[in-house]
mmCIF file of C-alpha atoms (C1' of nucleotides) in Angstrom:
data_model
loop_
_atom_site.group_PDB
_atom_site.id
_atom_site.type_symbol
_atom_site.label_atom_id
_atom_site.label_comp_id
_atom_site.label_asym_id
_atom_site.label_seq_id
_atom_site.Cartn_x
_atom_site.Cartn_y
_atom_site.Cartn_z
ATOM 1 C CA MET E 1 -89.276 36.462 20.909
ATOM 2 C CA HIS E 2 -92.995 35.435 20.565
ATOM 3 C CA THR E 3 -93.650 31.866 21.644
ATOM 4 C CA ARG E 4 -96.985 30.358 22.256
ATOM 5 C CA VAL E 5 -96.377 27.809 25.128
ATOM 6 C CA ALA E 6 -100.079 26.768 25.374
ATOM 7 C CA ALA E 7 -100.104 25.639 21.711
ATOM 8 C CA TRP E 8 -97.137 23.388 22.185
ATOM 9 C CA VAL E 9 -98.115 19.781 21.682
ATOM 10 C CA SER E 10 -96.546 16.467 22.636
ATOM 11 C CA CYS E 11 -94.222 14.547 20.522
ATOM 12 C CA SER E 12 -95.590 11.155 19.750
ATOM 13 C CA THR E 13 -93.756 8.000 21.297
ATOM 14 C CA ASN E 14 -90.059 9.091 20.827
ATOM 15 C CA ASN E 15 -88.429 8.949 24.172
ATOM 16 C CA TRP E 16 -84.863 8.897 22.871
ATOM 17 C CA ILE E 17 -83.398 12.363 23.464
ATOM 18 C CA MET E 18 -79.814 13.169 21.998
ATOM 19 C CA PRO E 19 -77.625 14.857 24.341
ATOM 20 C CA GLU E 20 -76.998 18.227 23.179
ATOM 21 C CA LEU E 21 -75.827 21.575 25.286
ATOM 22 C CA PRO E 22 -78.971 21.733 27.516
ATOM 23 C CA GLU E 23 -78.839 18.048 28.395
ATOM 24 C CA ILE E 24 -75.139 18.237 29.313
ATOM 25 C CA GLU E 25 -75.755 21.407 31.310
ATOM 26 C CA THR E 26 -78.418 19.415 33.208
ATOM 27 C CA ILE E 27 -76.235 16.455 34.054
ATOM 28 C CA ARG E 28 -73.622 18.903 35.151
ATOM 29 C CA ASN E 29 -75.990 20.439 37.622
ATOM 30 C CA VAL E 30 -77.280 17.092 38.909
ATOM 31 C CA LEU E 31 -73.522 16.027 39.403
ATOM 32 C CA ILE E 32 -72.650 19.040 41.211
ATOM 33 C CA ARG E 33 -75.805 19.439 43.581
ATOM 34 C CA GLY E 34 -77.002 15.881 43.684
ATOM 35 C CA LYS E 35 -80.650 15.183 43.935
ATOM 36 C CA GLU E 36 -83.119 13.353 46.024
ATOM 37 C CA LYS E 37 -81.317 10.087 46.962
ATOM 38 C CA GLN E 38 -78.107 10.872 45.054
ATOM 39 C CA PRO E 39 -75.088 12.604 46.508
ATOM 40 C CA SER E 40 -72.980 15.435 44.692
ATOM 41 C CA ILE E 41 -69.810 13.910 43.273
ATOM 42 C CA ILE E 42 -67.820 16.981 44.307
ATOM 43 C CA GLY E 43 -65.046 15.785 46.655
ATOM 44 C CA LYS E 44 -65.421 12.096 45.987
ATOM 45 C CA THR E 45 -62.248 10.093 45.298
ATOM 46 C CA ILE E 46 -62.054 7.385 42.712
ATOM 47 C CA VAL E 47 -60.365 4.160 44.108
ATOM 48 C CA ARG E 48 -61.014 1.944 41.027
ATOM 49 C CA ALA E 49 -61.730 1.971 37.438
ATOM 50 C CA GLU E 50 -63.264 -0.731 35.553
ATOM 51 C CA ILE E 51 -63.485 -0.448 31.784
ATOM 52 C CA LEU E 52 -66.141 -2.656 30.038
ATOM 53 C CA TRP E 53 -65.462 -1.338 26.408
ATOM 54 C CA GLU E 54 -61.834 -0.321 25.674
ATOM 55 C CA ARG E 55 -62.525 2.018 22.673
ATOM 56 C CA THR E 56 -64.669 4.261 24.946
ATOM 57 C CA ILE E 57 -61.400 5.493 26.422
ATOM 58 C CA ALA E 58 -60.081 8.004 23.788
ATOM 59 C CA THR E 59 -56.941 8.503 25.687
ATOM 60 C CA PRO E 60 -54.552 7.635 27.274
ATOM 61 C CA PRO E 61 -54.196 3.982 26.716
ATOM 62 C CA VAL E 62 -56.386 1.748 29.180
ATOM 63 C CA GLU E 63 -53.746 0.639 31.537
ATOM 64 C CA GLU E 64 -52.261 4.249 31.901
ATOM 65 C CA PHE E 65 -55.868 5.519 32.260
ATOM 66 C CA LYS E 66 -56.452 3.274 35.346
ATOM 67 C CA ASP E 67 -53.107 4.084 36.814
ATOM 68 C CA TRP E 68 -53.585 7.687 36.560
ATOM 69 C CA ILE E 69 -57.310 7.982 37.689
ATOM 70 C CA VAL E 70 -56.954 6.017 40.848
ATOM 71 C CA GLU E 71 -56.842 8.064 44.061
ATOM 72 C CA ARG E 72 -57.665 11.269 42.125
ATOM 73 C CA SER E 73 -60.503 13.297 43.720
ATOM 74 C CA ILE E 74 -63.213 15.227 41.882
ATOM 75 C CA LEU E 75 -62.883 19.046 42.463
ATOM 76 C CA ASN E 76 -65.429 20.436 40.022
ATOM 77 C CA VAL E 77 -67.704 19.736 37.067
ATOM 78 C CA ARG E 78 -67.860 22.011 34.105
ATOM 79 C CA ARG E 79 -69.341 22.041 30.558
ATOM 80 C CA ARG E 80 -67.944 23.243 27.287
ATOM 81 C CA GLY E 81 -70.052 22.706 24.217
ATOM 82 C CA LYS E 82 -71.376 19.130 24.484
ATOM 83 C CA TYR E 83 -68.302 18.111 26.667
ATOM 84 C CA LEU E 84 -68.707 17.298 30.305
ATOM 85 C CA ILE E 85 -65.561 18.039 32.381
ATOM 86 C CA LEU E 86 -64.589 16.651 35.534
ATOM 87 C CA ASP E 87 -61.694 18.532 37.115
ATOM 88 C CA LEU E 88 -59.592 16.101 39.174
ATOM 89 C CA SER E 89 -56.874 16.696 41.736
ATOM 90 C CA ASP E 90 -54.533 15.733 38.893
ATOM 91 C CA GLY E 91 -55.888 16.263 35.299
ATOM 92 C CA CYS E 92 -59.311 16.411 33.749
ATOM 93 C CA LEU E 93 -61.814 13.580 32.989
ATOM 94 C CA ILE E 94 -63.822 14.640 30.017
ATOM 95 C CA PHE E 95 -66.923 12.892 28.652
ATOM 96 C CA HIS E 96 -68.599 13.216 25.072
ATOM 97 C CA LEU E 97 -72.007 11.464 25.240
ATOM 98 C CA ARG E 98 -72.388 11.411 21.429
ATOM 99 C CA MET E 99 -75.716 9.721 20.636
ATOM 100 C CA SER E 100 -76.597 7.524 23.566
ATOM 101 C CA GLY E 101 -74.222 8.375 26.446
ATOM 102 C CA ASP E 102 -75.420 8.934 30.091
ATOM 103 C CA VAL E 103 -73.662 9.558 33.277
ATOM 104 C CA VAL E 104 -75.267 7.496 36.119
ATOM 105 C CA ILE E 105 -74.396 8.023 39.978
ATOM 106 C CA GLU E 106 -75.639 4.900 41.861
ATOM 107 C CA LYS E 107 -75.036 2.555 44.827
ATOM 108 C CA VAL E 108 -72.468 -0.259 44.115
ATOM 109 C CA ASP E 109 -75.010 -2.858 45.041
ATOM 110 C CA GLN E 110 -76.995 -2.073 41.877
ATOM 111 C CA GLU E 111 -76.832 -4.566 39.096
ATOM 112 C CA ILE E 112 -74.399 -3.668 36.329
ATOM 113 C CA ALA E 113 -76.638 -2.392 33.395
ATOM 114 C CA PRO E 114 -76.043 -4.097 30.068
ATOM 115 C CA HIS E 115 -74.589 -0.925 28.328
ATOM 116 C CA TYR E 116 -72.093 0.282 30.970
ATOM 117 C CA ARG E 117 -68.789 1.019 29.261
ATOM 118 C CA LEU E 118 -66.948 2.621 32.216
ATOM 119 C CA ILE E 119 -67.322 2.429 36.072
ATOM 120 C CA LEU E 120 -65.592 4.688 38.589
ATOM 121 C CA ASP E 121 -65.945 3.300 42.176
ATOM 122 C CA PHE E 122 -65.802 5.906 44.764
ATOM 123 C CA GLY E 123 -65.009 3.428 47.629
ATOM 124 C CA ASP E 124 -67.920 4.895 49.753
ATOM 125 C CA GLY E 125 -70.710 2.772 48.528
ATOM 126 C CA TRP E 126 -71.353 4.913 45.409
ATOM 127 C CA ARG E 127 -70.123 4.857 41.946
ATOM 128 C CA LEU E 128 -70.203 6.729 38.553
ATOM 129 C CA ALA E 129 -71.178 4.622 35.587
ATOM 130 C CA PHE E 130 -70.988 5.754 31.764
ATOM 131 C CA ASP E 131 -73.751 3.946 30.176
ATOM 132 C CA ASP E 132 -73.708 4.209 26.363
ATOM 133 C CA THR E 133 -75.752 1.740 24.243
ATOM 134 C CA ARG E 134 -74.285 2.593 20.799
ATOM 135 C CA LYS E 135 -70.646 2.852 21.908
ATOM 136 C CA PHE E 136 -70.159 6.116 20.228
ATOM 137 C CA GLY E 137 -69.259 8.100 23.348
ATOM 138 C CA ARG E 138 -65.801 8.761 24.369
ATOM 139 C CA VAL E 139 -63.763 9.496 27.584
ATOM 140 C CA TRP E 140 -60.604 11.383 27.669
ATOM 141 C CA LEU E 141 -58.137 11.864 30.611
ATOM 142 C CA VAL E 142 -55.756 14.699 30.089
ATOM 143 C CA GLU E 143 -53.797 17.114 32.050
ATOM 144 C CA ASN E 144 -55.693 20.290 30.538
ATOM 145 C CA MET E 145 -59.269 20.252 29.069
ATOM 146 C CA VAL E 146 -57.912 22.448 26.207
ATOM 147 C CA GLU E 147 -56.158 19.440 24.710
ATOM 148 C CA VAL E 148 -59.677 18.272 23.773
ATOM 149 C CA THR E 149 -61.690 21.404 23.489
ATOM 150 C CA HIS E 150 -59.328 23.873 21.784
ATOM 151 C CA LYS E 151 -61.007 23.415 18.248
ATOM 152 C CA LEU E 152 -64.536 24.228 19.655
ATOM 153 C CA GLY E 153 -66.313 27.533 18.423
ATOM 154 C CA PRO E 154 -67.779 29.952 20.936
ATOM 155 C CA GLU E 155 -70.220 29.135 23.865
ATOM 156 C CA PRO E 156 -73.725 30.364 22.561
ATOM 157 C CA LEU E 157 -75.017 31.366 26.140
ATOM 158 C CA ILE E 158 -72.159 33.562 27.347
ATOM 159 C CA PRO E 159 -72.578 37.346 27.100
ATOM 160 C CA GLU E 160 -69.519 37.607 25.014
ATOM 161 C CA PHE E 161 -71.461 35.902 22.180
ATOM 162 C CA THR E 162 -73.144 38.775 20.567
ATOM 163 C CA SER E 163 -75.434 39.128 17.561
ATOM 164 C CA LEU E 164 -72.775 41.260 15.848
ATOM 165 C CA MET E 165 -70.360 38.413 16.696
ATOM 166 C CA LEU E 166 -72.538 35.736 15.025
ATOM 167 C CA TYR E 167 -73.072 38.022 12.042
ATOM 168 C CA GLN E 168 -69.354 38.262 11.455
ATOM 169 C CA MET E 169 -68.989 34.525 11.894
ATOM 170 C CA LEU E 170 -71.664 33.903 9.483
ATOM 171 C CA LYS E 171 -70.225 36.321 6.910
ATOM 172 C CA SER E 172 -66.981 34.757 6.895
ATOM 173 C CA HIS E 173 -68.283 31.407 5.465
ATOM 174 C CA HIS E 174 -70.344 30.310 2.389
ATOM 175 C CA ARG E 175 -72.095 27.409 3.679
ATOM 176 C CA GLN E 176 -75.715 25.939 4.175
ATOM 177 C CA LEU E 177 -77.004 27.385 7.367
ATOM 178 C CA LYS E 178 -78.043 24.290 9.324
ATOM 179 C CA PRO E 179 -74.754 22.374 8.845
ATOM 180 C CA LEU E 180 -72.791 25.336 9.666
ATOM 181 C CA LEU E 181 -74.655 25.810 13.045
ATOM 182 C CA MET E 182 -74.068 22.312 13.781
ATOM 183 C CA ASP E 183 -70.385 22.489 13.107
ATOM 184 C CA GLN E 184 -68.804 22.393 16.605
ATOM 185 C CA HIS E 185 -65.751 24.379 15.301
ATOM 186 C CA PHE E 186 -68.161 27.094 14.385
ATOM 187 C CA LEU E 187 -70.464 27.220 17.441
ATOM 188 C CA ALA E 188 -70.363 24.808 20.423
ATOM 189 C CA GLY E 189 -73.389 23.005 21.680
ATOM 190 C CA LEU E 190 -75.992 22.734 18.971
ATOM 191 C CA GLY E 191 -77.215 19.409 17.691
ATOM 192 C CA ASN E 192 -79.884 18.338 15.225
ATOM 193 C CA ILE E 193 -82.739 18.919 17.381
ATOM 194 C CA TYR E 194 -81.981 22.439 18.821
ATOM 195 C CA THR E 195 -80.736 23.476 15.481
ATOM 196 C CA ASP E 196 -84.106 22.696 13.652
ATOM 197 C CA GLU E 197 -85.954 24.362 16.743
ATOM 198 C CA ALA E 198 -83.791 27.451 16.528
ATOM 199 C CA LEU E 199 -84.087 27.776 12.702
ATOM 200 C CA HIS E 200 -87.860 27.479 12.994
ATOM 201 C CA VAL E 201 -88.180 30.192 15.796
ATOM 202 C CA ALA E 202 -85.895 32.376 13.716
ATOM 203 C CA ARG E 203 -88.198 31.601 10.576
ATOM 204 C CA LEU E 204 -85.069 30.726 8.563
ATOM 205 C CA HIS E 205 -84.590 27.902 5.830
ATOM 206 C CA PRO E 206 -81.737 25.422 6.735
ATOM 207 C CA LEU E 207 -80.232 25.763 3.308
ATOM 208 C CA ILE E 208 -79.808 29.556 3.152
ATOM 209 C CA ARG E 209 -76.059 30.391 2.527
ATOM 210 C CA SER E 210 -74.684 31.820 5.815
ATOM 211 C CA ASP E 211 -73.224 34.966 4.116
ATOM 212 C CA ARG E 212 -76.656 35.721 2.651
ATOM 213 C CA LEU E 213 -78.359 36.595 6.002
ATOM 214 C CA ASN E 214 -79.010 40.341 6.746
ATOM 215 C CA GLU E 215 -78.621 41.819 10.027
ATOM 216 C CA ALA E 216 -82.372 41.376 11.023
ATOM 217 C CA GLN E 217 -82.252 37.731 10.226
ATOM 218 C CA VAL E 218 -78.935 37.262 12.142
ATOM 219 C CA LYS E 219 -80.345 38.868 15.176
ATOM 220 C CA ARG E 220 -83.572 36.675 14.919
ATOM 221 C CA LEU E 221 -81.188 33.665 14.717
ATOM 222 C CA TRP E 222 -78.835 34.740 17.616
ATOM 223 C CA SER E 223 -82.063 35.166 19.753
ATOM 224 C CA ALA E 224 -83.690 31.971 18.715
ATOM 225 C CA ILE E 225 -80.460 29.951 19.450
ATOM 226 C CA ARG E 226 -80.249 31.468 22.821
ATOM 227 C CA HIS E 227 -83.789 31.009 23.444
ATOM 228 C CA VAL E 228 -84.240 27.339 22.721
ATOM 229 C CA LEU E 229 -81.088 26.426 24.546
ATOM 230 C CA SER E 230 -82.171 28.288 27.562
ATOM 231 C CA GLU E 231 -85.467 26.816 27.283
ATOM 232 C CA GLY E 232 -83.996 23.171 27.013
ATOM 233 C CA ILE E 233 -81.936 23.952 30.180
ATOM 234 C CA GLU E 234 -85.041 25.087 31.888
ATOM 235 C CA LYS E 235 -87.414 22.113 30.888
ATOM 236 C CA ASN E 236 -84.854 19.617 31.826
ATOM 237 C CA GLY E 237 -83.870 21.054 35.029
ATOM 238 C CA ALA E 238 -87.498 21.380 35.986
ATOM 239 C CA SER E 239 -87.953 17.619 35.897
ATOM 240 C CA ILE E 240 -87.423 15.870 39.354
ATOM 241 C CA ASP E 241 -85.732 12.609 38.708
ATOM 242 C CA TRP E 242 -84.194 13.288 35.658
ATOM 243 C CA VAL E 243 -81.199 11.892 33.798
ATOM 244 C CA TYR E 244 -81.715 13.193 30.399
ATOM 245 C CA LYS E 245 -83.983 10.498 29.083
ATOM 246 C CA GLY E 246 -87.430 11.298 29.989
ATOM 247 C CA GLY E 247 -86.741 14.928 30.535
ATOM 248 C CA GLU E 248 -89.514 17.339 29.543
ATOM 249 C CA PHE E 249 -88.149 18.944 26.465
ATOM 250 C CA GLN E 250 -89.482 16.471 23.816
ATOM 251 C CA ASN E 251 -92.801 17.411 24.923
ATOM 252 C CA TYR E 252 -92.228 20.905 23.458
ATOM 253 C CA PHE E 253 -90.681 20.483 20.088
ATOM 254 C CA ARG E 254 -92.111 22.856 17.465
ATOM 255 C CA VAL E 255 -90.806 21.082 14.436
ATOM 256 C CA TYR E 256 -88.338 18.269 15.426
ATOM 257 C CA HIS E 257 -90.014 14.759 14.867
ATOM 258 C CA ARG E 258 -93.065 16.494 13.891
ATOM 259 C CA ALA E 259 -93.331 15.867 10.139
ATOM 260 C CA GLY E 260 -96.855 16.150 9.017
ATOM 261 C CA LYS E 261 -98.149 17.823 11.920
ATOM 262 C CA PRO E 262 -99.297 21.488 11.911
ATOM 263 C CA CYS E 263 -96.945 24.290 12.302
ATOM 264 C CA LEU E 264 -97.880 25.889 15.511
ATOM 265 C CA ASN E 265 -97.555 29.286 13.934
ATOM 266 C CA CYS E 266 -99.426 28.823 10.794
ATOM 267 C CA GLY E 267 -100.885 25.348 10.619
ATOM 268 C CA THR E 268 -99.097 24.289 7.435
ATOM 269 C CA PRO E 269 -97.882 20.703 7.769
ATOM 270 C CA ILE E 270 -94.293 20.356 8.847
ATOM 271 C CA GLU E 271 -91.976 18.825 6.311
ATOM 272 C CA ARG E 272 -89.019 16.627 6.731
ATOM 273 C CA LEU E 273 -86.182 17.019 4.300
ATOM 274 C CA VAL E 274 -82.380 15.900 4.487
ATOM 275 C CA VAL E 275 -79.763 18.560 4.888
ATOM 276 C CA GLY E 276 -76.076 17.617 5.145
ATOM 277 C CA GLN E 277 -77.231 14.013 5.518
ATOM 278 C CA ARG E 278 -79.332 14.757 8.403
ATOM 279 C CA GLY E 279 -83.173 14.566 9.131
ATOM 280 C CA THR E 280 -84.358 18.118 9.114
ATOM 281 C CA HIS E 281 -87.738 19.503 9.911
ATOM 282 C CA ILE E 282 -89.094 22.716 8.736
ATOM 283 C CA CYS E 283 -92.327 24.634 8.151
ATOM 284 C CA PRO E 284 -92.324 25.283 4.369
ATOM 285 C CA LYS E 285 -94.258 28.616 4.827
ATOM 286 C CA CYS E 286 -92.697 30.167 7.921
ATOM 287 C CA GLN E 287 -89.118 29.104 6.625
ATOM 288 C CA ALA E 288 -89.395 29.648 2.946
ATOM 289 C CA LEU E 289 -86.121 29.510 1.039
ATOM 290 C CA PRO E 290 -85.707 32.789 -0.750
ATOM 291 C CA ASP E 291 -85.218 32.540 -4.608
ATOM 292 C "C1'" DA B 1 -63.510 26.075 1.341
ATOM 293 C "C1'" DC B 2 -67.289 23.130 1.012
ATOM 294 C "C1'" DG B 3 -69.996 19.127 1.090
ATOM 295 C "C1'" DA B 4 -70.858 14.313 0.097
ATOM 296 C "C1'" DG B 5 -69.993 9.746 1.639
ATOM 297 C "C1'" DC B 6 -68.382 6.599 4.989
ATOM 298 C "C1'" DG B 7 -67.402 4.210 9.468
ATOM 299 C "C1'" DC B 8 -68.396 3.574 14.061
ATOM 300 C "C1'" DC B 9 -72.779 1.121 16.721
ATOM 301 C "C1'" DT B 10 -77.346 -0.872 18.122
ATOM 302 C "C1'" DG B 11 -82.345 -0.580 18.908
ATOM 303 C "C1'" DT B 12 -86.367 0.014 16.369
ATOM 304 C "C1'" DC B 13 -89.309 -0.318 12.631
ATOM 305 C "C1'" DG B 14 -91.396 -1.375 7.942
ATOM 306 C "C1'" DG B 15 -92.003 -4.589 4.397
ATOM 307 C "C1'" DC B 16 -92.616 -9.220 3.088
ATOM 308 C "C1'" DT F 1 -95.064 -14.209 13.697
ATOM 309 C "C1'" DG F 2 -90.167 -13.795 12.227
ATOM 310 C "C1'" DC F 3 -86.516 -12.377 9.648
ATOM 311 C "C1'" DC F 4 -83.838 -8.756 7.391
ATOM 312 C "C1'" DG F 5 -82.675 -4.652 5.589
ATOM 313 C "C1'" DA F 6 -82.975 0.321 6.417
ATOM 314 C "C1'" DC F 7 -82.550 3.983 9.265
ATOM 315 C "C1'" DA F 8 -81.225 7.180 12.994
ATOM 316 C "C1'" DG F 9 -77.514 10.370 14.454
ATOM 317 C "C1'" DG F 10 -72.294 13.219 16.456
ATOM 318 C "C1'" DC F 11 -68.164 13.539 14.763
ATOM 319 C "C1'" DG F 12 -63.823 12.648 12.436
ATOM 320 C "C1'" DC F 13 -62.049 11.128 8.404
ATOM 321 C "C1'" DT F 14 -61.156 10.887 3.152
ATOM 322 C "C1'" DC F 15 -62.223 12.439 -1.392
ATOM 323 C "C1'" DG F 16 -63.659 15.290 -5.358
#
DNA sequence: ACGAGCGCCTGTCGGC
DNA sequence: TGCCGACAGGCGCTCG
């Protein structure tokens, strides 16, 4: 993978980062390890739940949710695709941040922020808050995480996910490449930003039919997916007082949100098009559509 | 099987 | 300046 780090340029004013796999992974790491002036949540016990927007709770019904979660302690934090999973002493608390969600650990004397949808009080002066401006985020409380995650495709960063496996997966569909990569049932974790970035690194057009890719192209795509996701984790993890807003990766976009700006490989202006009803950013020269 | 269209939401931005 | 419509996007759903 040839990347020219020094040539990357800052992405204008947009400070709004969508939570995809790397952002969830970083939140997970912070929740487990804590950070400066913020404790780990491992071992904490939930003594009270406050639900400020009922539709945030996907399941069970609100009263049942409150009864169930009280007195449960947090044993571990995991990630599957874009889901954040808190293993409790009884059951699993699962968050999906969708567009604007965030998980905040703070002292209980802080003011309640305007977009908090769920607050879990730990009874020790600390609390967890689910902040979600656009109310798309969802929280599940279930016995087993598989009840929520069973339809997800493979994890792109595990060793079992090979180039050959991706080749076979792509061959078994006849779909536009980008919407397929973003389909969480196909592959877990890619959203709009990292998909655009991966396709640019792999020099593939988002509209190529999945079953038309040859082995060399699939190998490039496989490598690019893993590269941009790893890079995202690395960048966000490198930032000190990080949540995911204000993380560093937005300063390293190759194509996302760079319409009109020069391609970092060839200088051609980046184009914005719509693929599967989503804003899509490509270099028309590096990512030419065959035929 | 595939993909378009829509609803869910709210902050932001362009046009008048 | 101020109002208003368009837009952004993850995901589940319906429909052709």
